mmCIF file of C-alpha atoms in Angstrom:
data_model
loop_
_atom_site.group_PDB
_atom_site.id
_atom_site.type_symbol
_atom_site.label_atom_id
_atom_site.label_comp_id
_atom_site.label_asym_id
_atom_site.label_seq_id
_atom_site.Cartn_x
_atom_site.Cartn_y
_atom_site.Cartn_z
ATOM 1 C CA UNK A 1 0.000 0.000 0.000
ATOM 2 C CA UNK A 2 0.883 3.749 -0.512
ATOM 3 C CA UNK A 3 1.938 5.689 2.771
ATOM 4 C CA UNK A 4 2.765 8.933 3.953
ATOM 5 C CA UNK A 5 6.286 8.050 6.198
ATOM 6 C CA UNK A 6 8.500 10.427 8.182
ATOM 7 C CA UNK A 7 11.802 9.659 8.145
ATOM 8 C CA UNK A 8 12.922 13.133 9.320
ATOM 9 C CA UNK A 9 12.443 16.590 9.460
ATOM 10 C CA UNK A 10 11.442 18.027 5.734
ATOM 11 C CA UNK A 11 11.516 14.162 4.860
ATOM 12 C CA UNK A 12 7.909 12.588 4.220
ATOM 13 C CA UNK A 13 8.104 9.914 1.591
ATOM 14 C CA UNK A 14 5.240 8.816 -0.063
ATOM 15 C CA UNK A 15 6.025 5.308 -0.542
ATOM 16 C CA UNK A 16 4.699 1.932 -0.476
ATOM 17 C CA UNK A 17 4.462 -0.361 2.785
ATOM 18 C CA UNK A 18 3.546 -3.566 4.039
ATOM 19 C CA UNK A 19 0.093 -3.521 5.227
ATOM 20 C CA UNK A 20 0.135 -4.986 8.608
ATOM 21 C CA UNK A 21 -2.456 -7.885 9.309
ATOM 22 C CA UNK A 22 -4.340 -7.039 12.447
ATOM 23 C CA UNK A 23 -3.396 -9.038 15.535
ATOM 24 C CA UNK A 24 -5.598 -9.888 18.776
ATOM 25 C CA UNK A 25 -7.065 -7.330 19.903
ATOM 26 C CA UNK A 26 -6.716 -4.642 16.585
ATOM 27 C CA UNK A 27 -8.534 -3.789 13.539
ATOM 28 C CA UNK A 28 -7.673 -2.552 10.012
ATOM 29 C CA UNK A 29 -9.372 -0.088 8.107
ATOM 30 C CA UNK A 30 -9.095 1.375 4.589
ATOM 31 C CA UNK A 31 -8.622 4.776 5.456
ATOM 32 C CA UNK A 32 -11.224 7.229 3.767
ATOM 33 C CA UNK A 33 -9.879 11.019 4.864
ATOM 34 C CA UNK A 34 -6.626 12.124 6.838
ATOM 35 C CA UNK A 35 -6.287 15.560 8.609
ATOM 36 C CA UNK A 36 -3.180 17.447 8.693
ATOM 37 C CA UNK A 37 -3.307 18.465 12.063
ATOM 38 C CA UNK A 38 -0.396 21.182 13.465
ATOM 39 C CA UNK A 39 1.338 18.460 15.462
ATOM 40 C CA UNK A 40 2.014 16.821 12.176
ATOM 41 C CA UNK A 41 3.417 19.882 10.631
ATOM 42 C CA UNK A 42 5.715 20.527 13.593
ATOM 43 C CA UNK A 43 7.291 17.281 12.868
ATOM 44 C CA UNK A 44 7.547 17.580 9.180
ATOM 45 C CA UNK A 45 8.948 21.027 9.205
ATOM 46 C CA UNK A 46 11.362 20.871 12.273
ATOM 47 C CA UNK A 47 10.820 17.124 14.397
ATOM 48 C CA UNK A 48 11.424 14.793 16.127
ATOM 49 C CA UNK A 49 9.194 16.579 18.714
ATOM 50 C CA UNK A 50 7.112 13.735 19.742
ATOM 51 C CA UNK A 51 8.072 10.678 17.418
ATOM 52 C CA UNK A 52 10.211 8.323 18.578
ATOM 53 C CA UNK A 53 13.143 7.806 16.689
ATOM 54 C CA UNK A 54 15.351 5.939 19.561
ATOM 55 C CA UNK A 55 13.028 3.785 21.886
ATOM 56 C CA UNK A 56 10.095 2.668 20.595
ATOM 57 C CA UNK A 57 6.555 4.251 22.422
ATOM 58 C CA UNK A 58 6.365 1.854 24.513
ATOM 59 C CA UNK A 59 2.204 1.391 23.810
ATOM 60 C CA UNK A 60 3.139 0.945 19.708
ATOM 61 C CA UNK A 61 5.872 -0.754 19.618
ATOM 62 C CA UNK A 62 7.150 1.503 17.079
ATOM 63 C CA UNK A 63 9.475 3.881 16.752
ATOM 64 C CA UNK A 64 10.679 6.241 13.069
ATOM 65 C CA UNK A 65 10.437 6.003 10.386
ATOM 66 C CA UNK A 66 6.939 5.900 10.713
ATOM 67 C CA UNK A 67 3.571 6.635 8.660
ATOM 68 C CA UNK A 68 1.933 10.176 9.737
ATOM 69 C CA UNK A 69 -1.761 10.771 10.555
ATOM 70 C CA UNK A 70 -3.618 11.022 13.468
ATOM 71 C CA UNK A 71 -6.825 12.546 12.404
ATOM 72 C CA UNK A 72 -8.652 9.348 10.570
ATOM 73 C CA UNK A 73 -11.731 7.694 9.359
ATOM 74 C CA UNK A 74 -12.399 5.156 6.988
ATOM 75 C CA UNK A 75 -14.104 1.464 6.495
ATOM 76 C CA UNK A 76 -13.150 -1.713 8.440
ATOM 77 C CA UNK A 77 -11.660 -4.660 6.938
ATOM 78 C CA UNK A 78 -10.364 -7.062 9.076
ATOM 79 C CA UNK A 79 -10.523 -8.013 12.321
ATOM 80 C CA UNK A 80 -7.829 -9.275 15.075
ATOM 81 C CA UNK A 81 -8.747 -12.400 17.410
ATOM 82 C CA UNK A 82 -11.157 -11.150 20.258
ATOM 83 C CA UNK A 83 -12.597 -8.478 18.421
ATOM 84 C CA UNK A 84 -16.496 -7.784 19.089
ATOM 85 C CA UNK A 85 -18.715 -5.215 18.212
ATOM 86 C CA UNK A 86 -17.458 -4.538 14.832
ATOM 87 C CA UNK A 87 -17.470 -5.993 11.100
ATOM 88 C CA UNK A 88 -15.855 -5.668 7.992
ATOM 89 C CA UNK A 89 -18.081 -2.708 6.089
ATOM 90 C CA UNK A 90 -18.568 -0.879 9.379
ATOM 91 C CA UNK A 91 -17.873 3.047 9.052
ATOM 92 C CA UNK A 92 -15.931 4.169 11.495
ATOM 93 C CA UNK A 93 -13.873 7.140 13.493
ATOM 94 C CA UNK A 94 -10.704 6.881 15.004
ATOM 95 C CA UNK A 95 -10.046 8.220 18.364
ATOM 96 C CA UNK A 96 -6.110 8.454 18.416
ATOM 97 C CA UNK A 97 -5.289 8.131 22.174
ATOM 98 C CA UNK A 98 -3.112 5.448 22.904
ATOM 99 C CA UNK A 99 -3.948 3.387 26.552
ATOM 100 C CA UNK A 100 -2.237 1.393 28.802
ATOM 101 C CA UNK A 101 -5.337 0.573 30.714
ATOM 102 C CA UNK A 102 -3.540 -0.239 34.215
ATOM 103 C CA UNK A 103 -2.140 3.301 35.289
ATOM 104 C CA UNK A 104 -3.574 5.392 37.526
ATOM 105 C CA UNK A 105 -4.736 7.913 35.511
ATOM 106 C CA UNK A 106 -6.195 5.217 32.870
ATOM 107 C CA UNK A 107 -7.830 3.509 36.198
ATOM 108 C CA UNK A 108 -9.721 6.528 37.345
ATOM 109 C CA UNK A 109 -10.643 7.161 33.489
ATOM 110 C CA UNK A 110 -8.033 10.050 32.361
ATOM 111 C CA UNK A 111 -6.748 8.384 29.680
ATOM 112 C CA UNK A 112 -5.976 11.162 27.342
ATOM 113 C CA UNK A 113 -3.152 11.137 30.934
ATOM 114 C CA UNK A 114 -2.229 7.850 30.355
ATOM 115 C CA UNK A 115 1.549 7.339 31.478
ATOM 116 C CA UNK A 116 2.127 5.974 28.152
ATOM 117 C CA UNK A 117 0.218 8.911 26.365
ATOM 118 C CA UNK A 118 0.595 9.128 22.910
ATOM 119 C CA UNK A 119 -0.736 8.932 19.310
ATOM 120 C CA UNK A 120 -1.452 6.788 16.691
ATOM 121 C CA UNK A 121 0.497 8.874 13.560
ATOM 122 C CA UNK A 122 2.869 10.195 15.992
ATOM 123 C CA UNK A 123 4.347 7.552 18.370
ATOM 124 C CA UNK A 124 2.389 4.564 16.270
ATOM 125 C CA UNK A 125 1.348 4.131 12.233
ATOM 126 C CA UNK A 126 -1.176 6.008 11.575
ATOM 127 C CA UNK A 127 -3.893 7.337 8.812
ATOM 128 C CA UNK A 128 -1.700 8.711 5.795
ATOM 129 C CA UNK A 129 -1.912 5.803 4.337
ATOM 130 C CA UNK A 130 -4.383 3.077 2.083
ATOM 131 C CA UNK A 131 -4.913 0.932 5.161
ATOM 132 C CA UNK A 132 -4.035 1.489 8.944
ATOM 133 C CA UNK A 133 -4.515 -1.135 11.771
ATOM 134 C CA UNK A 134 -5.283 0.110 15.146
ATOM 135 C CA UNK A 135 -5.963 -1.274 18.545
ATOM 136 C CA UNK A 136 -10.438 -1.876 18.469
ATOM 137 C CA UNK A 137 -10.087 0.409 21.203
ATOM 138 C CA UNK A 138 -9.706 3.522 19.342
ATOM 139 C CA UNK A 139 -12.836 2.981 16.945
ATOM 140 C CA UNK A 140 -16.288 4.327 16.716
ATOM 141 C CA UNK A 141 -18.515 2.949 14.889
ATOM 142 C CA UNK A 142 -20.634 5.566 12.910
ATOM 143 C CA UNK A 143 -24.371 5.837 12.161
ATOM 144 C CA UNK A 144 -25.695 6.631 8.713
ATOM 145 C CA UNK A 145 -26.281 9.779 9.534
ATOM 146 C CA UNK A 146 -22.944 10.890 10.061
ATOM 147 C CA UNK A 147 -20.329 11.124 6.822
ATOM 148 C CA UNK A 148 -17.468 10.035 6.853
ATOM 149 C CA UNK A 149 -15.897 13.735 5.940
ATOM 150 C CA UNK A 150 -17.667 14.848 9.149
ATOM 151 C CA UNK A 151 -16.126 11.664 11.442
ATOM 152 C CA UNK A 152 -12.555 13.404 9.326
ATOM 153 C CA UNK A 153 -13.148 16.509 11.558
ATOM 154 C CA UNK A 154 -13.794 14.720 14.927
ATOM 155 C CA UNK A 155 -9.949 14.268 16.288
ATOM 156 C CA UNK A 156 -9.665 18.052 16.464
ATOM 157 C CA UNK A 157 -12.909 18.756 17.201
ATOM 158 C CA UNK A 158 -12.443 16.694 20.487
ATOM 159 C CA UNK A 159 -9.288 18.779 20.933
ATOM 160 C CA UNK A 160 -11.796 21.623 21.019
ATOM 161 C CA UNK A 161 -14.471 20.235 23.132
ATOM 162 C CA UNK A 162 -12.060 18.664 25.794
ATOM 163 C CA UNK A 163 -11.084 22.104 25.699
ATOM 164 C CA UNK A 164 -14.102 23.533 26.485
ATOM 165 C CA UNK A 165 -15.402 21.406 28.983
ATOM 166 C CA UNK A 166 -12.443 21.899 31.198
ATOM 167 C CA UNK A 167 -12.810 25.868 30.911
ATOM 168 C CA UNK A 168 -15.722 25.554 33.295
ATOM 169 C CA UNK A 169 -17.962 28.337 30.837
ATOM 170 C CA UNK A 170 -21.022 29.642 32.695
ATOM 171 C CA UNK A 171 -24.417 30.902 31.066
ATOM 172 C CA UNK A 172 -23.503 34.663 29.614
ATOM 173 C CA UNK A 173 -20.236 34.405 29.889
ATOM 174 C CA UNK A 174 -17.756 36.291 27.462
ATOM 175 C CA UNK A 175 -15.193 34.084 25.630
ATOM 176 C CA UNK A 176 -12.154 34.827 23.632
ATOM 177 C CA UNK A 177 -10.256 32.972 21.244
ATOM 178 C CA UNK A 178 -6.534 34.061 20.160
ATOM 179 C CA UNK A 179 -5.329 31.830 17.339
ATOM 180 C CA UNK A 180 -7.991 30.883 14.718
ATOM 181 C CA UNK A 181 -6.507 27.468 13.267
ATOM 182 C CA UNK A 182 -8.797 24.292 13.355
ATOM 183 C CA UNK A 183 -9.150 23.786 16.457
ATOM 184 C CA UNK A 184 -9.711 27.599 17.573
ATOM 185 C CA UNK A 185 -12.602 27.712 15.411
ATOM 186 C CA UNK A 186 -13.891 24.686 16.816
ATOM 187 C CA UNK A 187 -13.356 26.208 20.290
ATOM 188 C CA UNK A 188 -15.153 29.493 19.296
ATOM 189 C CA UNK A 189 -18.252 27.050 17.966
ATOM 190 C CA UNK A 190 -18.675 24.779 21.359
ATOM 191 C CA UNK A 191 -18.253 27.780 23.556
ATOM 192 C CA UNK A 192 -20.994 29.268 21.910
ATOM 193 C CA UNK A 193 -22.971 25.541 22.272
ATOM 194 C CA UNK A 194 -21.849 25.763 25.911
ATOM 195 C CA UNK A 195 -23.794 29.201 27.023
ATOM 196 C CA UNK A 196 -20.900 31.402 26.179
ATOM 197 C CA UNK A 197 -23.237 35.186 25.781
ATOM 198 C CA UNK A 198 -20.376 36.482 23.712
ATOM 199 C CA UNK A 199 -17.220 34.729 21.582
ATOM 200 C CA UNK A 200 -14.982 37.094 20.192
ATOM 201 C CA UNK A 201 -12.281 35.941 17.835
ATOM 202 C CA UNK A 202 -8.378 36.870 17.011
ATOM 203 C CA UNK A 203 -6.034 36.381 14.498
ATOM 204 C CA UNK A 204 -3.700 37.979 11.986
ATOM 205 C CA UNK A 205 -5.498 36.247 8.678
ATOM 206 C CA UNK A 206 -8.276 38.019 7.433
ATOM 207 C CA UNK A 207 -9.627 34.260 5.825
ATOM 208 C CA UNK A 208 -9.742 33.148 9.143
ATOM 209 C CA UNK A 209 -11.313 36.037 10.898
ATOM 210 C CA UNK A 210 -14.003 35.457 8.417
ATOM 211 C CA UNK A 211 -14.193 31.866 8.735
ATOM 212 C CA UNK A 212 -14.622 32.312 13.048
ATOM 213 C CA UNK A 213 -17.565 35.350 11.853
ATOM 214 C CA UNK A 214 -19.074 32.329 9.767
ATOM 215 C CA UNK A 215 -19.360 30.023 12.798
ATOM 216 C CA UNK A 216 -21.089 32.630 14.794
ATOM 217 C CA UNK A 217 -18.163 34.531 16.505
ATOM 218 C CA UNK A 218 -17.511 38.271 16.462
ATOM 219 C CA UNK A 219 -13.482 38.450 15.221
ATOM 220 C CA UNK A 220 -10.918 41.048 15.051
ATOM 221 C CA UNK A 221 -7.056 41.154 14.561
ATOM 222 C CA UNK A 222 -6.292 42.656 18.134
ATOM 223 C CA UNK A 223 -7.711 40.452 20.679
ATOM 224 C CA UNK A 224 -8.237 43.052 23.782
ATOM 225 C CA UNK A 225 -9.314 45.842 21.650
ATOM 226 C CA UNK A 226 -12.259 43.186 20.324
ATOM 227 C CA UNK A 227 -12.908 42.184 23.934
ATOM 228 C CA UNK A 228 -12.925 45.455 25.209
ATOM 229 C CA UNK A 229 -13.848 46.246 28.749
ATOM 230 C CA UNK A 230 -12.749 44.792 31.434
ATOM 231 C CA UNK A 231 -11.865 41.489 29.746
ATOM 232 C CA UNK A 232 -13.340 38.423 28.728
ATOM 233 C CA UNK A 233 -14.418 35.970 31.694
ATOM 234 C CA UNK A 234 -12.520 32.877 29.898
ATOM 235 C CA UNK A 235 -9.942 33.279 27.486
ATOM 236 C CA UNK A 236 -8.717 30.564 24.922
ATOM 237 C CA UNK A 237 -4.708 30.497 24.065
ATOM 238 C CA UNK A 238 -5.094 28.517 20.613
ATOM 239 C CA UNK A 239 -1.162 29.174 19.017
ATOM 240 C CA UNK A 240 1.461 28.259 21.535
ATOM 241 C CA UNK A 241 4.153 31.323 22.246
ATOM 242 C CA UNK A 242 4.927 33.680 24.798
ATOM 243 C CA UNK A 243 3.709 36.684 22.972
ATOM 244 C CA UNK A 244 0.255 34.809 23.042
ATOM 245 C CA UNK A 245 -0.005 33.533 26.491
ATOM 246 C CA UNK A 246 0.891 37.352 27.547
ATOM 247 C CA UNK A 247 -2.172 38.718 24.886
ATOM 248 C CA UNK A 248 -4.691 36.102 26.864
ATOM 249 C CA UNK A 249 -4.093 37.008 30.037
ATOM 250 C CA UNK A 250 -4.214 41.065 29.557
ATOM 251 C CA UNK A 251 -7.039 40.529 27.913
ATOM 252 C CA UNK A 252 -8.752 38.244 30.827
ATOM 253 C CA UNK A 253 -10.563 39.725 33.427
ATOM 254 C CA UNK A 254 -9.706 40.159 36.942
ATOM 255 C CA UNK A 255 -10.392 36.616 38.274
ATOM 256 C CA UNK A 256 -10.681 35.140 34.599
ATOM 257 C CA UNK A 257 -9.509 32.451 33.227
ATOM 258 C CA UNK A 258 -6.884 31.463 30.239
ATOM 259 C CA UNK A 259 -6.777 27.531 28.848
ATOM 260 C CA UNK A 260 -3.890 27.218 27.502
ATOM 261 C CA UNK A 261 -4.058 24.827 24.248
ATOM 262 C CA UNK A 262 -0.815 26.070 22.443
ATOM 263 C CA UNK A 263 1.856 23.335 22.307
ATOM 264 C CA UNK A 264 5.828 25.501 22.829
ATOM 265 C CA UNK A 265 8.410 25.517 25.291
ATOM 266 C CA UNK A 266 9.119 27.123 27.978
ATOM 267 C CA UNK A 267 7.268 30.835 28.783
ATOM 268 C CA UNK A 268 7.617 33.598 31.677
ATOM 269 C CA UNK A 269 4.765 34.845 33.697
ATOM 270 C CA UNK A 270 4.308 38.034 35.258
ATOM 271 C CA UNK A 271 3.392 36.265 38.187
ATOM 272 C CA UNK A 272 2.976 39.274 40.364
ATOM 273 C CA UNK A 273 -0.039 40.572 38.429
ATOM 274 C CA UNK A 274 -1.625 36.452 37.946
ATOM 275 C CA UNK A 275 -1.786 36.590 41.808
ATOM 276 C CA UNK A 276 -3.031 40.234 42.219
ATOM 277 C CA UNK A 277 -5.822 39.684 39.296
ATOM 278 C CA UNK A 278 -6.754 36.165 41.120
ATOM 279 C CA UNK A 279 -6.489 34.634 37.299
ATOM 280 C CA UNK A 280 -6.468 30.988 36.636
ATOM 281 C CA UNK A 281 -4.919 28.879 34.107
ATOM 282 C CA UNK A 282 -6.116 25.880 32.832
ATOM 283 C CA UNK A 283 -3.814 23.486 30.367
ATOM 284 C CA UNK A 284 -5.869 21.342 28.200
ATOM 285 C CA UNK A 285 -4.107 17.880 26.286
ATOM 286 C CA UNK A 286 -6.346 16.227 23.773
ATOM 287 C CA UNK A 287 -9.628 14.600 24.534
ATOM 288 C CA UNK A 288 -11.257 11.614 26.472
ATOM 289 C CA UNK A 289 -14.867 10.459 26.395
ATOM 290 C CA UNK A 290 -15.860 13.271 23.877
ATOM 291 C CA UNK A 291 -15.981 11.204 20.264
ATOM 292 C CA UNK A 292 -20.565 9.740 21.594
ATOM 293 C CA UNK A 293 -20.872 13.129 21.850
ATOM 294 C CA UNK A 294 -19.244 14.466 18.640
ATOM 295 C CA UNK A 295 -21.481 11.594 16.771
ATOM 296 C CA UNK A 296 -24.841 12.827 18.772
ATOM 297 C CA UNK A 297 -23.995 16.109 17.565
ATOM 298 C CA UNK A 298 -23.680 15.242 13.706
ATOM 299 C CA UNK A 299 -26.339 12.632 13.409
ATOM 300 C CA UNK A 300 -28.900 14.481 15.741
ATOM 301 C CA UNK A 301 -28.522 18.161 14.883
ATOM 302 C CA UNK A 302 -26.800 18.738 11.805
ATOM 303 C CA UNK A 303 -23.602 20.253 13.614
ATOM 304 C CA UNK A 304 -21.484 20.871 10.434
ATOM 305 C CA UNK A 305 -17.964 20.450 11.876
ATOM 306 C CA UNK A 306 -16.793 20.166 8.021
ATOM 307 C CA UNK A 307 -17.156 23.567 7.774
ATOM 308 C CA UNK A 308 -13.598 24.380 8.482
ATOM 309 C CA UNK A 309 -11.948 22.132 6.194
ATOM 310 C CA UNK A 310 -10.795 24.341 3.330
ATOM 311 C CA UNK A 311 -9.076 21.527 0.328
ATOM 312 C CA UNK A 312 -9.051 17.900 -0.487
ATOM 313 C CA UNK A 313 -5.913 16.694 -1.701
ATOM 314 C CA UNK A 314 -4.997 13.166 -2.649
ATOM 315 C CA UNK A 315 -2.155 11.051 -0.898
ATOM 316 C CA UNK A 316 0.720 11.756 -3.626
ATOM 317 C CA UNK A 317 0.554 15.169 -3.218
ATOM 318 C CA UNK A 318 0.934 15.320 0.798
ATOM 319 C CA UNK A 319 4.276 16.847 0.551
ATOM 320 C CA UNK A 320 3.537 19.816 -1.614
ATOM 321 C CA UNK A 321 -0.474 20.408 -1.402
ATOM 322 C CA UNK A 322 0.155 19.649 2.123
ATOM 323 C CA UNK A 323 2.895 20.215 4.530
ATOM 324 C CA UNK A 324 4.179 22.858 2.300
ATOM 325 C CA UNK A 325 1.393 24.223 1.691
ATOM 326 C CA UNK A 326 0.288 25.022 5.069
ATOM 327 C CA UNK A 327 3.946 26.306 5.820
ATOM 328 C CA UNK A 328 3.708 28.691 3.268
ATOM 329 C CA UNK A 329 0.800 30.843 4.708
ATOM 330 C CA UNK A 330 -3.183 30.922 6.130
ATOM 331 C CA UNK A 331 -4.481 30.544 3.029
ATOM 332 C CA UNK A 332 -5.554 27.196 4.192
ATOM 333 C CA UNK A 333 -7.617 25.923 7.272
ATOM 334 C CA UNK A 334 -7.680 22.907 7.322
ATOM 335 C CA UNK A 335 -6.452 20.225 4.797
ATOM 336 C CA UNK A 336 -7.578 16.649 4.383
ATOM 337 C CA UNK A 337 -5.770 13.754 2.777
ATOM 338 C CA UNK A 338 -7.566 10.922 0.719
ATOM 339 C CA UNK A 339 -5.605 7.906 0.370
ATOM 340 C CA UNK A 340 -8.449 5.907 -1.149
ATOM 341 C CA UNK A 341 -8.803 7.919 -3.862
ATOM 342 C CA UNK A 342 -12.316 8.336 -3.550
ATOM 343 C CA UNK A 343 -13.052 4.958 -4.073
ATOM 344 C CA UNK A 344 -15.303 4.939 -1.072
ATOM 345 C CA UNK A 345 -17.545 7.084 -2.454
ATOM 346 C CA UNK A 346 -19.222 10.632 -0.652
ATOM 347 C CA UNK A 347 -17.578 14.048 -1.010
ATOM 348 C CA UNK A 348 -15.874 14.378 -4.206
ATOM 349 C CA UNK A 349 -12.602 16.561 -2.885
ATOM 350 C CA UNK A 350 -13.137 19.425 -4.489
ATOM 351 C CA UNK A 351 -12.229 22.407 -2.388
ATOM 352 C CA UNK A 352 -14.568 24.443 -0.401
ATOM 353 C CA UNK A 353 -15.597 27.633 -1.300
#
């Protein structure tokens, strides 16, 4: 089969691989739609950040080079030994998280925690690729009612939604966003969804600002000036850098609160005024028990989380319709990868408008 492998930084090869047979316990699918997600881009433009390329995770087994692609959906077609609840032809969505099931955190149901935390695409084979076998674990199987270019959406929108739930928003409250890629948006859409009375939007690309005033947020390309006031009452840190962080908290209220989403390294705080202005900050790492919900949402309202997804691009042109492209500028959103060529049938590719 065709794959999308990192073997380094600025080396993806599109190249064909052995498809691995599930074992007990796992499942294969033919992969219909594969996000780029920002974590992938780190790694392709400057990594290893979170592949292993000298242990193997210790959950996969694996270690570089290895196939990119965390954000998948497709069709299953085979099944390991012990495997119930699914069938070759089921629809499906992948939730990522590896598990060791026995830690503490995995015992008291963190398991987006897990000591062993990690990744299918990033610390195990993932979805840039024809077929991808998985532990059974990690699937959800998907009603009619729910595409399989929505279920393409759901890894970041439970990025978003973990997100949210941990911000504690209360009825009326004012919410900010500073950093409008996909899972920003998606931020700005379930605060809204969660009783937010205001969600005010920031970023530096006029697409995106437009894209957030689609969804239902106010936007603007200075993020206290658009929150104006005294500050918002929760404020979202959606890019990952010190100049950022600083931006959320001055524009947080006096005993607000910043979630702090961004992946960098280390920041200062002005830890004199956190304490005097009684602000909080909440860190947020991807999702757990969100993907039921995500699938209610589709199937039973019509919650188009699609909407951000921008191009279509097949496999072979990862590289440069892809990773490069997304280096080069805002002009895209979000990008998704089909490695079946369409030969599962639903949304044609084409780009959105």
């Amino acid at each position: 089969m065709r794959a999308a492998v990192w073997h380094g930084a600025k080396d993806v090869r599109v190249e064909d691989v052995l498809v691995r047979e599930p074992g007990p316990g796992e499942v294969t699918i033919a992969v219909a739609y594969c996000g780029i997600c920002g974590s992938d881009l780190h790694e392709y433009a400057d990594g290893p950040h979170a592949i292993p390329v000298g242990e193997p995770h210790p959950e996969s087994g694996v270690r570089a080079p290895i196939v990119l692609g965390h954000e998948f959906c497709g069709t299953v077609t085979g099944l390991g030994e012990g495997v119930t609840g699914l069938a070759p032809g089921d629809r499906v969505a992948v939730e990522p998280h590896y598990r060791c099931g026995t830690c503490p955190r995995c015992l008291a149901g963190e398991y987006n925690i897990c000591r062993h935390f990690g990744f299918a695409g990033l610390m195990g084979h993932g979805g840039l690729a024809e077929r991808a076998t998985v532990p059974a674990y990690m699937l959800h199987r998907l009603p009619e009612a729910v595409p399989l270019e929505q279920a393409a959406v759901f890894e970041p929108a439970a990025v978003a939604l973990h997100a949210v739930r941990r911000a504690g928003i209360r009825e009326g409250d004012t919410v900010a966003v500073l950093g409008l890629g996909p899972i920003g948006l998606l931020v700005a859409r379930f605060a809204a969804r969660a009783g937010a009375g205001r969600v005010v939007a920031a970023d530096r690309s006029p697409a995106r600002l437009e894209l957030a005033r689609r969804l239902g947020a106010e936007a603007g390309d200075d993020l206290a000036e658009a929150v104006g006031g005294e500050g918002a009452d929760v404020v979202f840190e959606a890019v990952g850098s010190q100049d950022t962080l600083r931006a959320c908290l001055a524009a947080t209220r006096r005993g607000g609160r910043v979630v702090f989403l961004g992946l960098t390294g280390t920041v200062s705080l002005d830890a004199f005024a956190l304490v005097n202005n009684e602000q909080t900050i909440v860190t947020s790492v991807g999702y757990r028990d969100v993907y039921p919900e995500l699938i209610r949402m589709v199937a039973e309202e019509g919650e188009d989380l699609a909407a951000i997804v921008t191009a279509t691009i097949p496999l072979e042109d990862v590289v440069s319709d892809g990773f490069e492209a997304l280096l080069r500028g805002q002009e895209q959103v979000k990008v998704l990868v089909r490695p079946d060529g369409g030969a599962l049938g639903g949304w044609d590719g084409r780009r959105r408008p």
